[in-house]
Amino acid sequence: MEKEGFIVYKSFYEPIKELSLEHKGLLLVAIFEYQVNNRIIDLPSECRMAFKFFKNQFDLDVKKYTKICEKRAAAGTKRRNKKTRKYSQKGK
């Protein structure tokens, strides 16, 4: 299941607050290109450094989300199997 959104942490403001408005705009475009199209666009060096903070956290968040999804799927399968066994044993 594809995620519908992503989180931007308040702590990322500190590394980007001194970028020019133009560079902040380019950074925002880069963030959305990465999240929507899984594409890394070419950026000026100032933006590239800031983008790496975001990308690293996005990648960590995806790993965390994937683990949670896998655990929930396994729990659901286990629960379904338990119910199936319970109902099939009633008929014996």
CSV table of C-alpha atoms in Angstrom, one decimal:
chain,number,residue,atom,x,y,z
A,1,MET,CA,0.0,0.0,0.0
A,2,GLU,CA,1.4,3.3,-1.0
A,3,LYS,CA,1.6,6.1,1.5
A,4,GLU,CA,-0.6,9.1,0.9
A,5,GLY,CA,1.7,11.6,2.6
A,6,PHE,CA,5.0,12.3,4.2
A,7,ILE,CA,6.2,14.1,7.3
A,8,VAL,CA,8.3,17.2,7.4
A,9,TYR,CA,9.9,17.7,10.8
A,10,LYS,CA,10.1,21.1,12.5
A,11,SER,CA,13.8,20.4,13.2
A,12,PHE,CA,14.6,20.7,9.5
A,13,TYR,CA,13.8,24.4,9.6
A,14,GLU,CA,17.1,25.2,11.2
A,15,PRO,CA,19.3,23.9,8.3
A,16,ILE,CA,17.2,25.6,5.7
A,17,LYS,CA,16.1,28.9,7.2
A,18,GLU,CA,19.0,30.9,5.7
A,19,LEU,CA,18.4,29.7,2.2
A,20,SER,CA,17.1,32.3,-0.2
A,21,LEU,CA,13.4,32.0,-1.1
A,22,GLU,CA,14.4,30.8,-4.6
A,23,HIS,CA,16.5,28.0,-3.0
A,24,LYS,CA,13.7,27.1,-0.6
A,25,GLY,CA,11.3,26.8,-3.6
A,26,LEU,CA,13.8,24.5,-5.4
A,27,LEU,CA,14.1,22.4,-2.3
A,28,LEU,CA,10.3,22.1,-2.0
A,29,VAL,CA,10.1,21.0,-5.6
A,30,ALA,CA,12.9,18.5,-5.0
A,31,ILE,CA,11.1,17.1,-2.0
A,32,PHE,CA,7.9,16.6,-3.9
A,33,GLU,CA,9.7,15.1,-6.9
A,34,TYR,CA,11.4,12.6,-4.6
A,35,GLN,CA,8.1,11.7,-2.7
A,36,VAL,CA,5.8,11.6,-5.7
A,37,ASN,CA,8.0,10.4,-8.6
A,38,ASN,CA,10.9,8.9,-6.6
A,39,ARG,CA,13.2,11.1,-8.6
A,40,ILE,CA,16.2,13.2,-7.4
A,41,ILE,CA,16.5,16.4,-9.4
A,42,ASP,CA,19.7,18.4,-9.9
A,43,LEU,CA,20.0,21.1,-7.3
A,44,PRO,CA,22.5,23.9,-6.5
A,45,SER,CA,25.0,22.8,-3.8
A,46,GLU,CA,23.3,24.7,-1.0
A,47,CYS,CA,19.9,23.0,-1.7
A,48,ARG,CA,21.5,19.6,-2.3
A,49,MET,CA,23.0,19.6,1.2
A,50,ALA,CA,19.7,20.6,2.8
A,51,PHE,CA,17.8,18.0,0.6
A,52,LYS,CA,20.1,15.2,2.0
A,53,PHE,CA,18.7,15.9,5.5
A,54,PHE,CA,15.1,15.5,4.2
A,55,LYS,CA,15.9,12.4,2.0
A,56,ASN,CA,17.7,10.6,4.8
A,57,GLN,CA,14.7,11.1,7.1
A,58,PHE,CA,12.2,10.2,4.4
A,59,ASP,CA,14.1,6.9,3.8
A,60,LEU,CA,14.2,6.1,7.5
A,61,ASP,CA,10.4,6.9,7.8
A,62,VAL,CA,9.7,4.5,4.8
A,63,LYS,CA,11.7,1.7,6.5
A,64,LYS,CA,9.8,2.2,9.7
A,65,TYR,CA,6.4,2.3,7.9
A,66,THR,CA,7.2,-0.8,6.0
A,67,LYS,CA,8.1,-2.7,9.2
A,68,ILE,CA,4.9,-1.6,10.8
A,69,CYS,CA,2.9,-2.7,7.7
A,70,GLU,CA,4.6,-6.1,7.7
A,71,LYS,CA,4.0,-6.7,11.4
A,72,ARG,CA,0.3,-5.7,11.0
A,73,ALA,CA,-0.1,-8.0,8.0
A,74,ALA,CA,1.5,-10.9,9.9
A,75,ALA,CA,-0.8,-10.3,12.9
A,76,GLY,CA,-3.8,-10.2,10.6
A,77,THR,CA,-2.8,-13.4,8.9
A,78,LYS,CA,-2.2,-15.1,12.2
A,79,ARG,CA,-5.6,-13.9,13.5
A,80,ARG,CA,-7.4,-15.1,10.3
A,81,ASN,CA,-5.7,-18.5,10.5
A,82,LYS,CA,-6.7,-18.8,14.2
A,83,LYS,CA,-10.3,-18.1,13.3
A,84,THR,CA,-10.3,-20.5,10.4
A,85,ARG,CA,-8.9,-23.3,12.6
A,86,LYS,CA,-11.5,-22.6,15.3
A,87,TYR,CA,-14.4,-22.8,12.8
A,88,SER,CA,-13.1,-25.9,11.0
A,89,GLN,CA,-12.7,-27.7,14.4
A,90,LYS,CA,-16.3,-27.0,15.3
A,91,GLY,CA,-17.6,-29.1,12.4
A,92,LYS,CA,-15.7,-32.2,13.6
